[in-house]
PDB file of C-alpha atoms and ligand atoms in Angstrom:
ATOM      1  CA  MET A   1      15.041  70.050  84.859  1.00  0.00           C
ATOM      2  CA  ASN A   2      18.054  67.476  85.155  1.00  0.00           C
ATOM      3  CA  ARG A   3      19.574  66.697  88.204  1.00  0.00           C
ATOM      4  CA  PHE A   4      21.929  69.170  88.447  1.00  0.00           C
ATOM      5  CA  SER A   5      20.170  71.749  88.145  1.00  0.00           C
ATOM      6  CA  VAL A   6      17.729  70.589  90.934  1.00  0.00           C
ATOM      7  CA  ALA A   7      20.887  70.746  92.945  1.00  0.00           C
ATOM      8  CA  ARG A   8      21.912  73.864  91.930  1.00  0.00           C
ATOM      9  CA  GLY A   9      18.627  75.358  92.841  1.00  0.00           C
ATOM     10  CA  ALA A  10      18.838  73.761  95.985  1.00  0.00           C
ATOM     11  CA  PHE A  11      22.161  75.363  96.514  1.00  0.00           C
ATOM     12  CA  SER A  12      21.227  78.944  95.465  1.00  0.00           C
ATOM     13  CA  LEU A  13      18.224  78.444  97.914  1.00  0.00           C
ATOM     14  CA  ALA A  14      20.599  77.484 100.655  1.00  0.00           C
ATOM     15  CA  MET A  15      22.964  80.104  99.933  1.00  0.00           C
ATOM     16  CA  SER A  16      20.045  82.894  99.748  1.00  0.00           C
ATOM     17  CA  GLY A  17      19.029  81.680 103.186  1.00  0.00           C
ATOM     18  CA  PHE A  18      22.646  81.616 104.235  1.00  0.00           C
ATOM     19  CA  VAL A  19      23.015  85.167 103.196  1.00  0.00           C
ATOM     20  CA  GLY A  20      19.951  86.647 104.634  1.00  0.00           C
ATOM     21  CA  CYS A  21      21.180  85.066 108.032  1.00  0.00           C
ATOM     22  CA  THR A  22      24.678  86.465 107.961  1.00  0.00           C
ATOM     23  CA  LEU A  23      23.467  90.166 107.111  1.00  0.00           C
ATOM     24  CA  SER A  24      21.069  89.940 109.940  1.00  0.00           C
ATOM     25  CA  PRO A  25      22.488  93.555 112.268  1.00  0.00           C
ATOM     26  CA  MET A  26      22.195  91.112 115.465  1.00  0.00           C
ATOM     27  CA  LEU A  27      24.163  88.107 114.237  1.00  0.00           C
ATOM     28  CA  VAL A  28      27.008  90.862 112.658  1.00  0.00           C
ATOM     29  CA  PHE A  29      27.178  92.402 116.086  1.00  0.00           C
ATOM     30  CA  ALA A  30      27.199  89.295 118.144  1.00  0.00           C
ATOM     31  CA  GLN A  31      30.671  87.714 115.858  1.00  0.00           C
ATOM     32  CA  ASP A  32      32.326  91.488 116.283  1.00  0.00           C
ATOM     33  CA  SER A  33      32.031  91.585 119.934  1.00  0.00           C
ATOM     34  CA  ALA A  34      33.074  87.958 120.413  1.00  0.00           C
ATOM     35  CA  LYS A  35      36.059  88.189 117.994  1.00  0.00           C
ATOM     36  CA  PRO A  36      38.264  91.170 118.289  1.00  0.00           C
ATOM     37  CA  ALA A  37      40.049  92.312 115.207  1.00  0.00           C
ATOM     38  CA  SER A  38      43.672  90.667 115.409  1.00  0.00           C
ATOM     39  CA  PRO A  39      46.472  92.442 114.699  1.00  0.00           C
ATOM     40  CA  LYS A  40      48.095  91.462 111.211  1.00  0.00           C
ATOM     41  CA  LYS A  41      50.931  89.189 111.651  1.00  0.00           C
ATOM     42  CA  GLU A  42      54.238  90.378 110.025  1.00  0.00           C
ATOM     43  CA  ILE A  43      55.653  87.780 107.455  1.00  0.00           C
ATOM     44  CA  PRO A  44      59.532  88.010 107.443  1.00  0.00           C
ATOM     45  CA  ILE A  45      61.177  87.698 104.220  1.00  0.00           C
ATOM     46  CA  ALA A  46      64.173  85.744 103.243  1.00  0.00           C
ATOM     47  CA  VAL A  47      65.685  85.939  99.701  1.00  0.00           C
ATOM     48  CA  ALA A  48      67.568  83.033  97.352  1.00  0.00           C
ATOM     49  CA  SER A  49      69.609  84.417  94.804  1.00  0.00           C
ATOM     50  CA  PHE A  50      70.157  82.432  91.704  1.00  0.00           C
ATOM     51  CA  GLY A  51      73.440  80.131  91.828  1.00  0.00           C
ATOM     52  CA  THR A  52      74.659  76.482  92.053  1.00  0.00           C
ATOM     53  CA  ILE A  53      76.918  75.099  94.628  1.00  0.00           C
ATOM     54  CA  LYS A  54      78.320  71.645  95.097  1.00  0.00           C
ATOM     55  CA  VAL A  55      77.189  70.123  98.140  1.00  0.00           C
ATOM     56  CA  ASP A  56      80.122  68.877 100.117  1.00  0.00           C
ATOM     57  CA  GLY A  57      80.323  70.926 103.279  1.00  0.00           C
ATOM     58  CA  GLU A  58      82.904  73.224 101.541  1.00  0.00           C
ATOM     59  CA  ILE A  59      81.954  76.821 101.376  1.00  0.00           C
ATOM     60  CA  ASP A  60      81.456  77.415  97.852  1.00  0.00           C
ATOM     61  CA  GLU A  61      82.415  80.937  96.368  1.00  0.00           C
ATOM     62  CA  ALA A  62      78.969  81.278  95.050  1.00  0.00           C
ATOM     63  CA  TRP A  63      77.970  82.010  99.065  1.00  0.00           C
ATOM     64  CA  ASN A  64      80.414  85.149  99.083  1.00  0.00           C
ATOM     65  CA  ASN A  65      78.565  88.397  99.237  1.00  0.00           C
ATOM     66  CA  LEU A  66      74.865  87.074  99.822  1.00  0.00           C
ATOM     67  CA  SER A  67      72.890  88.525 102.840  1.00  0.00           C
ATOM     68  CA  ALA A  68      71.993  85.868 105.189  1.00  0.00           C
ATOM     69  CA  VAL A  69      68.865  85.383 107.664  1.00  0.00           C
ATOM     70  CA  GLU A  70      69.420  84.303 111.628  1.00  0.00           C
ATOM     71  CA  VAL A  71      68.084  81.380 113.459  1.00  0.00           C
ATOM     72  CA  LYS A  72      68.088  82.974 117.102  1.00  0.00           C
ATOM     73  CA  LYS A  73      64.687  82.969 118.157  1.00  0.00           C
ATOM     74  CA  ILE A  74      64.313  80.429 121.310  1.00  0.00           C
ATOM     75  CA  VAL A  75      61.450  78.060 121.732  1.00  0.00           C
ATOM     76  CA  LYS A  76      61.021  78.466 125.284  1.00  0.00           C
ATOM     77  CA  SER A  77      58.364  76.033 126.108  1.00  0.00           C
ATOM     78  CA  GLU A  78      61.158  73.025 124.643  1.00  0.00           C
ATOM     79  CA  SER A  79      64.250  74.846 125.753  1.00  0.00           C
ATOM     80  CA  THR A  80      66.188  74.563 129.189  1.00  0.00           C
ATOM     81  CA  LEU A  81      69.018  76.652 128.027  1.00  0.00           C
ATOM     82  CA  SER A  82      68.597  80.488 127.798  1.00  0.00           C
ATOM     83  CA  GLU A  83      68.609  82.264 124.405  1.00  0.00           C
ATOM     84  CA  SER A  84      72.162  83.235 125.248  1.00  0.00           C
ATOM     85  CA  GLU A  85      73.257  79.625 125.707  1.00  0.00           C
ATOM     86  CA  ALA A  86      71.763  78.274 122.687  1.00  0.00           C
ATOM     87  CA  ALA A  87      72.953  76.787 119.470  1.00  0.00           C
ATOM     88  CA  LYS A  88      72.445  79.759 116.926  1.00  0.00           C
ATOM     89  CA  GLY A  89      73.264  80.327 113.215  1.00  0.00           C
ATOM     90  CA  THR A  90      72.972  81.868 109.855  1.00  0.00           C
ATOM     91  CA  VAL A  91      71.479  80.300 106.719  1.00  0.00           C
ATOM     92  CA  LYS A  92      72.266  81.562 103.104  1.00  0.00           C
ATOM     93  CA  LEU A  93      69.936  80.658  99.995  1.00  0.00           C
ATOM     94  CA  LEU A  94      70.241  79.881  96.543  1.00  0.00           C
ATOM     95  CA  TRP A  95      68.250  78.174  93.805  1.00  0.00           C
ATOM     96  CA  ASP A  96      68.669  77.066  90.334  1.00  0.00           C
ATOM     97  CA  LYS A  97      65.664  75.240  87.736  1.00  0.00           C
ATOM     98  CA  GLU A  98      65.995  72.063  90.163  1.00  0.00           C
ATOM     99  CA  ASN A  99      66.912  73.120  93.709  1.00  0.00           C
ATOM    100  CA  LEU A 100      67.063  75.466  96.586  1.00  0.00           C
ATOM    101  CA  TYR A 101      70.417  75.366  98.345  1.00  0.00           C
ATOM    102  CA  ALA A 102      70.763  76.439 102.009  1.00  0.00           C
ATOM    103  CA  LEU A 103      74.339  77.226 103.756  1.00  0.00           C
ATOM    104  CA  TRP A 104      74.107  76.962 107.481  1.00  0.00           C
ATOM    105  CA  GLN A 105      76.719  77.976 109.790  1.00  0.00           C
ATOM    106  CA  VAL A 106      75.761  77.014 113.144  1.00  0.00           C
ATOM    107  CA  LYS A 107      77.677  78.107 116.601  1.00  0.00           C
ATOM    108  CA  ASP A 108      77.151  75.143 118.665  1.00  0.00           C
ATOM    109  CA  SER A 109      80.107  74.381 121.385  1.00  0.00           C
ATOM    110  CA  LYS A 110      79.190  71.178 122.629  1.00  0.00           C
ATOM    111  CA  LEU A 111      78.322  68.900 119.619  1.00  0.00           C
ATOM    112  CA  SER A 112      76.581  65.904 120.271  1.00  0.00           C
ATOM    113  CA  ALA A 113      74.456  63.023 118.576  1.00  0.00           C
ATOM    114  CA  THR A 114      73.604  60.747 121.164  1.00  0.00           C
ATOM    115  CA  SER A 115      69.596  61.075 121.640  1.00  0.00           C
ATOM    116  CA  PHE A 116      67.522  58.245 119.944  1.00  0.00           C
ATOM    117  CA  ASP A 117      65.676  60.819 118.351  1.00  0.00           C
ATOM    118  CA  PRO A 118      66.841  62.678 115.144  1.00  0.00           C
ATOM    119  CA  TRP A 119      65.462  66.132 116.605  1.00  0.00           C
ATOM    120  CA  GLY A 120      67.221  65.362 119.780  1.00  0.00           C
ATOM    121  CA  GLN A 121      70.757  65.592 118.105  1.00  0.00           C
ATOM    122  CA  ASP A 122      72.569  68.544 117.313  1.00  0.00           C
ATOM    123  CA  SER A 123      71.126  69.462 113.782  1.00  0.00           C
ATOM    124  CA  VAL A 124      69.160  71.968 111.475  1.00  0.00           C
ATOM    125  CA  GLU A 125      66.103  71.828 109.940  1.00  0.00           C
ATOM    126  CA  LEU A 126      64.133  73.300 106.739  1.00  0.00           C
ATOM    127  CA  PHE A 127      60.613  73.401 106.373  1.00  0.00           C
ATOM    128  CA  ILE A 128      59.304  74.245 103.171  1.00  0.00           C
ATOM    129  CA  ASP A 129      55.602  75.051 101.784  1.00  0.00           C
ATOM    130  CA  GLU A 130      56.566  75.060  98.289  1.00  0.00           C
ATOM    131  CA  LEU A 131      53.116  76.605  97.195  1.00  0.00           C
ATOM    132  CA  ASN A 132      53.152  79.106  99.763  1.00  0.00           C
ATOM    133  CA  GLU A 133      49.575  78.575 100.885  1.00  0.00           C
ATOM    134  CA  LYS A 134      50.397  78.457 104.686  1.00  0.00           C
ATOM    135  CA  ALA A 135      47.419  76.281 104.791  1.00  0.00           C
ATOM    136  CA  GLY A 136      47.871  74.674 108.448  1.00  0.00           C
ATOM    137  CA  ALA A 137      48.515  70.661 108.362  1.00  0.00           C
ATOM    138  CA  TYR A 138      51.166  69.574 105.902  1.00  0.00           C
ATOM    139  CA  GLN A 139      50.272  68.993 102.097  1.00  0.00           C
ATOM    140  CA  LYS A 140      51.870  67.343  99.127  1.00  0.00           C
ATOM    141  CA  ASP A 141      54.077  70.463  98.601  1.00  0.00           C
ATOM    142  CA  ASP A 142      54.972  70.614 102.133  1.00  0.00           C
ATOM    143  CA  ALA A 143      58.096  68.903 104.004  1.00  0.00           C
ATOM    144  CA  GLN A 144      60.582  69.041 106.932  1.00  0.00           C
ATOM    145  CA  TYR A 145      64.186  68.356 106.180  1.00  0.00           C
ATOM    146  CA  ARG A 146      66.389  67.604 108.786  1.00  0.00           C
ATOM    147  CA  VAL A 147      70.340  66.949 108.708  1.00  0.00           C
ATOM    148  CA  SER A 148      72.371  66.416 111.797  1.00  0.00           C
ATOM    149  CA  TYR A 149      75.956  68.039 112.625  1.00  0.00           C
ATOM    150  CA  GLU A 150      77.322  64.404 111.368  1.00  0.00           C
ATOM    151  CA  GLY A 151      75.682  64.824 107.886  1.00  0.00           C
ATOM    152  CA  LYS A 152      72.714  62.112 108.864  1.00  0.00           C
ATOM    153  CA  ILE A 153      69.717  63.252 106.782  1.00  0.00           C
ATOM    154  CA  SER A 154      65.872  62.624 108.302  1.00  0.00           C
ATOM    155  CA  GLY A 155      62.482  64.535 107.842  1.00  0.00           C
ATOM    156  CA  ASP A 156      58.873  64.337 107.647  1.00  0.00           C
ATOM    157  CA  GLY A 157      55.966  65.668 105.980  1.00  0.00           C
ATOM    158  CA  MET A 158      53.613  64.541 103.079  1.00  0.00           C
ATOM    159  CA  GLY A 159      56.361  66.051 100.762  1.00  0.00           C
ATOM    160  CA  TYR A 160      59.177  64.636 102.188  1.00  0.00           C
ATOM    161  CA  SER A 161      61.242  61.940 100.762  1.00  0.00           C
ATOM    162  CA  PRO A 162      65.167  61.261 101.154  1.00  0.00           C
ATOM    163  CA  ASP A 163      65.454  61.165  97.191  1.00  0.00           C
ATOM    164  CA  ASN A 164      64.664  65.331  97.295  1.00  0.00           C
ATOM    165  CA  ILE A 165      67.510  65.745  99.421  1.00  0.00           C
ATOM    166  CA  LYS A 166      71.724  65.940  99.393  1.00  0.00           C
ATOM    167  CA  ALA A 167      73.357  67.354 102.163  1.00  0.00           C
ATOM    168  CA  ALA A 168      76.890  67.459 104.015  1.00  0.00           C
ATOM    169  CA  ALA A 169      78.119  68.844 107.032  1.00  0.00           C
ATOM    170  CA  LYS A 170      81.456  69.530 108.629  1.00  0.00           C
ATOM    171  CA  LYS A 171      82.509  70.213 111.680  1.00  0.00           C
ATOM    172  CA  VAL A 172      84.347  73.609 112.497  1.00  0.00           C
ATOM    173  CA  GLU A 173      85.819  75.721 115.153  1.00  0.00           C
ATOM    174  CA  GLY A 174      83.064  76.856 117.650  1.00  0.00           C
ATOM    175  CA  GLY A 175      80.225  74.729 115.327  1.00  0.00           C
ATOM    176  CA  TYR A 176      79.361  73.435 112.295  1.00  0.00           C
ATOM    177  CA  VAL A 177      78.476  73.867 108.772  1.00  0.00           C
ATOM    178  CA  VAL A 178      75.605  72.085 106.319  1.00  0.00           C
ATOM    179  CA  GLU A 179      74.967  72.330 102.765  1.00  0.00           C
ATOM    180  CA  MET A 180      71.793  71.172 101.756  1.00  0.00           C
ATOM    181  CA  ALA A 181      70.287  70.915  98.486  1.00  0.00           C
ATOM    182  CA  ILE A 182      66.261  70.268  98.157  1.00  0.00           C
ATOM    183  CA  LYS A 183      64.463  69.580  94.852  1.00  0.00           C
ATOM    184  CA  LEU A 184      61.755  71.845  94.373  1.00  0.00           C
ATOM    185  CA  SER A 185      58.897  69.930  92.273  1.00  0.00           C
ATOM    186  CA  PHE A 186      55.487  72.116  92.841  1.00  0.00           C
ATOM    187  CA  ALA A 187      57.082  75.820  93.079  1.00  0.00           C
ATOM    188  CA  LYS A 188      57.510  78.098  90.242  1.00  0.00           C
ATOM    189  CA  ARG A 189      61.370  78.351  89.507  1.00  0.00           C
ATOM    190  CA  GLU A 190      61.229  81.788  88.367  1.00  0.00           C
ATOM    191  CA  ALA A 191      62.440  85.260  89.779  1.00  0.00           C
ATOM    192  CA  GLY A 192      59.711  86.674  91.802  1.00  0.00           C
ATOM    193  CA  ALA A 193      58.443  83.355  92.863  1.00  0.00           C
ATOM    194  CA  LYS A 194      57.271  83.041  96.666  1.00  0.00           C
ATOM    195  CA  LEU A 195      57.731  80.064  98.484  1.00  0.00           C
ATOM    196  CA  GLY A 196      56.787  79.441 102.580  1.00  0.00           C
ATOM    197  CA  LEU A 197      59.825  78.762 104.891  1.00  0.00           C
ATOM    198  CA  GLU A 198      60.828  78.076 107.972  1.00  0.00           C
ATOM    199  CA  LEU A 199      64.415  77.412 109.856  1.00  0.00           C
ATOM    200  CA  GLN A 200      65.267  75.519 112.838  1.00  0.00           C
ATOM    201  CA  ILE A 201      68.187  74.752 114.991  1.00  0.00           C
ATOM    202  CA  ASN A 202      68.051  71.763 117.410  1.00  0.00           C
ATOM    203  CA  ASP A 203      70.691  71.816 121.020  1.00  0.00           C
ATOM    204  CA  ASP A 204      71.692  69.114 122.683  1.00  0.00           C
ATOM    205  CA  PRO A 205      74.299  70.596 125.412  1.00  0.00           C
ATOM    206  CA  LYS A 206      75.463  67.108 125.749  1.00  0.00           C
ATOM    207  CA  THR A 207      73.108  65.489 128.078  1.00  0.00           C
ATOM    208  CA  GLY A 208      71.727  63.283 125.323  1.00  0.00           C
ATOM    209  CA  ASN A 209      68.394  65.351 125.036  1.00  0.00           C
ATOM    210  CA  ARG A 210      67.271  68.512 123.242  1.00  0.00           C
ATOM    211  CA  GLY A 211      68.092  71.744 125.566  1.00  0.00           C
ATOM    212  CA  ALA A 212      67.090  73.917 123.057  1.00  0.00           C
ATOM    213  CA  ILE A 213      65.456  74.853 119.756  1.00  0.00           C
ATOM    214  CA  THR A 214      65.927  78.458 117.751  1.00  0.00           C
ATOM    215  CA  LYS A 215      63.795  79.721 114.873  1.00  0.00           C
ATOM    216  CA  TRP A 216      64.015  81.958 111.991  1.00  0.00           C
ATOM    217  CA  ASN A 217      60.232  83.201 112.625  1.00  0.00           C
ATOM    218  CA  HIS A 218      58.123  81.657 114.905  1.00  0.00           C
ATOM    219  CA  PRO A 219      59.118  80.792 118.313  1.00  0.00           C
ATOM    220  CA  GLU A 220      56.882  77.726 119.003  1.00  0.00           C
ATOM    221  CA  ASN A 221      57.610  74.346 118.270  1.00  0.00           C
ATOM    222  CA  ASP A 222      54.891  73.704 115.658  1.00  0.00           C
ATOM    223  CA  SER A 223      56.470  73.894 112.069  1.00  0.00           C
ATOM    224  CA  TYR A 224      56.414  70.066 111.631  1.00  0.00           C
ATOM    225  CA  MET A 225      52.772  70.330 112.169  1.00  0.00           C
ATOM    226  CA  SER A 226      51.539  73.342 110.669  1.00  0.00           C
ATOM    227  CA  THR A 227      53.054  75.491 108.060  1.00  0.00           C
ATOM    228  CA  THR A 228      50.625  78.603 108.974  1.00  0.00           C
ATOM    229  CA  ASP A 229      53.392  80.643 110.531  1.00  0.00           C
ATOM    230  CA  PHE A 230      56.023  79.985 107.800  1.00  0.00           C
ATOM    231  CA  GLY A 231      57.686  83.105 106.433  1.00  0.00           C
ATOM    232  CA  ASP A 232      58.259  83.546 102.988  1.00  0.00           C
ATOM    233  CA  LEU A 233      61.319  83.138 100.570  1.00  0.00           C
ATOM    234  CA  VAL A 234      61.417  85.270  97.411  1.00  0.00           C
ATOM    235  CA  LEU A 235      63.618  83.900  94.376  1.00  0.00           C
ATOM    236  CA  GLU A 236      65.618  86.332  92.894  1.00  0.00           C
ATOM    237  CA  MET A 237      68.610  86.885  90.170  1.00  0.00           C
ATOM    238  CA  LYS A 238      71.754  88.061  91.240  1.00  0.00           C
ATOM    239  CA  GLU A 239      72.037  91.626  90.747  1.00  0.00           C
ATOM    240  CA  LYS A 240      74.482  92.081  88.287  1.00  0.00           C
ATOM    241  CA  ALA A 241      77.556  94.296  89.212  1.00  0.00           C
ATOM    242  CA  PRO A 242      77.484  97.760  87.936  1.00  0.00           C
ATOM    243  CA  GLU A 243      78.954  98.143  84.848  1.00  0.00           C
ATOM    244  CA  LYS A 244      82.072 100.149  85.074  1.00  0.00           C
ATOM    245  CA  ALA A 245      81.751 103.645  83.164  1.00  0.00           C
ATOM    246  CA  PRO A 246      83.899 104.248  80.176  1.00  0.00           C
ATOM    247  CA  GLU A 247      87.243 106.110  81.098  1.00  0.00           C
ATOM    248  CA  LYS A 248      86.993 109.679  79.703  1.00  0.00           C
ATOM    249  CA  LYS A 249      89.929 110.754  77.596  1.00  0.00           C
TER     250      LYS A 249
HETATM  251  C1  BGC B 301      60.108  68.928 116.307  1.00  0.00           C
HETATM  252  C2  BGC B 301      60.490  68.031 116.902  1.00  0.00           C
HETATM  253  C3  BGC B 301      58.997  66.645 116.434  1.00  0.00           C
HETATM  254  C4  BGC B 301      60.033  66.966 115.252  1.00  0.00           C
HETATM  255  C5  BGC B 301      59.024  65.975 114.275  1.00  0.00           C
HETATM  256  C6  BGC B 301      60.700  68.925 115.067  1.00  0.00           C
HETATM  257  O1  BGC B 301      60.839  69.988 114.129  1.00  0.00           O
HETATM  258  O2  BGC B 301      61.085  69.867 117.160  1.00  0.00           O
HETATM  259  O3  BGC B 301      59.196  67.863 118.271  1.00  0.00           O
HETATM  260  O4  BGC B 301      58.775  65.807 117.150  1.00  0.00           O
HETATM  261  O5  BGC B 301      60.014  67.854 114.459  1.00  0.00           O
HETATM  262  O6  BGC B 301      59.677  65.263 113.013  1.00  0.00           O
HETATM  263 CA1   CA B 302      75.192  71.074 121.017  1.00  0.00          CA
END
């Protein structure tokens, strides 16, 4: 018997004890009553179509005719503004073999970047879990990318590097536009791939402090710490335009 098989023997002995114990009806009963089955949470789905853009704050043609997701759920615990007062926006997504692209169109009537904290400035945040493990604390494939309405880039998380993002912002009537390109390193860049995603808008109503957060999915200020409640992002090939039927003669 070598050292390895001794260890294995000890392990299976421990396991049999463990299994025997969890199978005891008393214990199963106790566990059931202590932990009521929680309702299955719905995971929203965003879709990114295949395509490439120039990151310059000008809205490329490739963005036309794509569906957008809305970033409008208020995070009550962090907001003094009401949901109707808070900055809100829409996000369209594209991908290619290198990057994930996002176009943000934000409605925010009072633009400000005077807060010391980058998240206190009018800004947008994209959170990504490339392997979609929704594992909680950030791992190497998880990152938080932030871009202010002035185009300043910041971020955090194990997977964050300023080298992985290019962005441009532009003020428009009633708000601002942000284009982002985020380099993908872990996710499969192929149709059908599923990544974890959350989207956030920070709003300073010209007080020098954040007055509201709005989100795409989970209305808590937790996405910078945990990937658990991210939504799903599915990479798709853009649908081909239906072929024109041959004219009858
Ligand atoms: C949060 C802030 C947090 C920051 C850290 C933001 O997404 O809203 O509360 O301090 O991330 O980077
Ligand atoms: Ca604002």
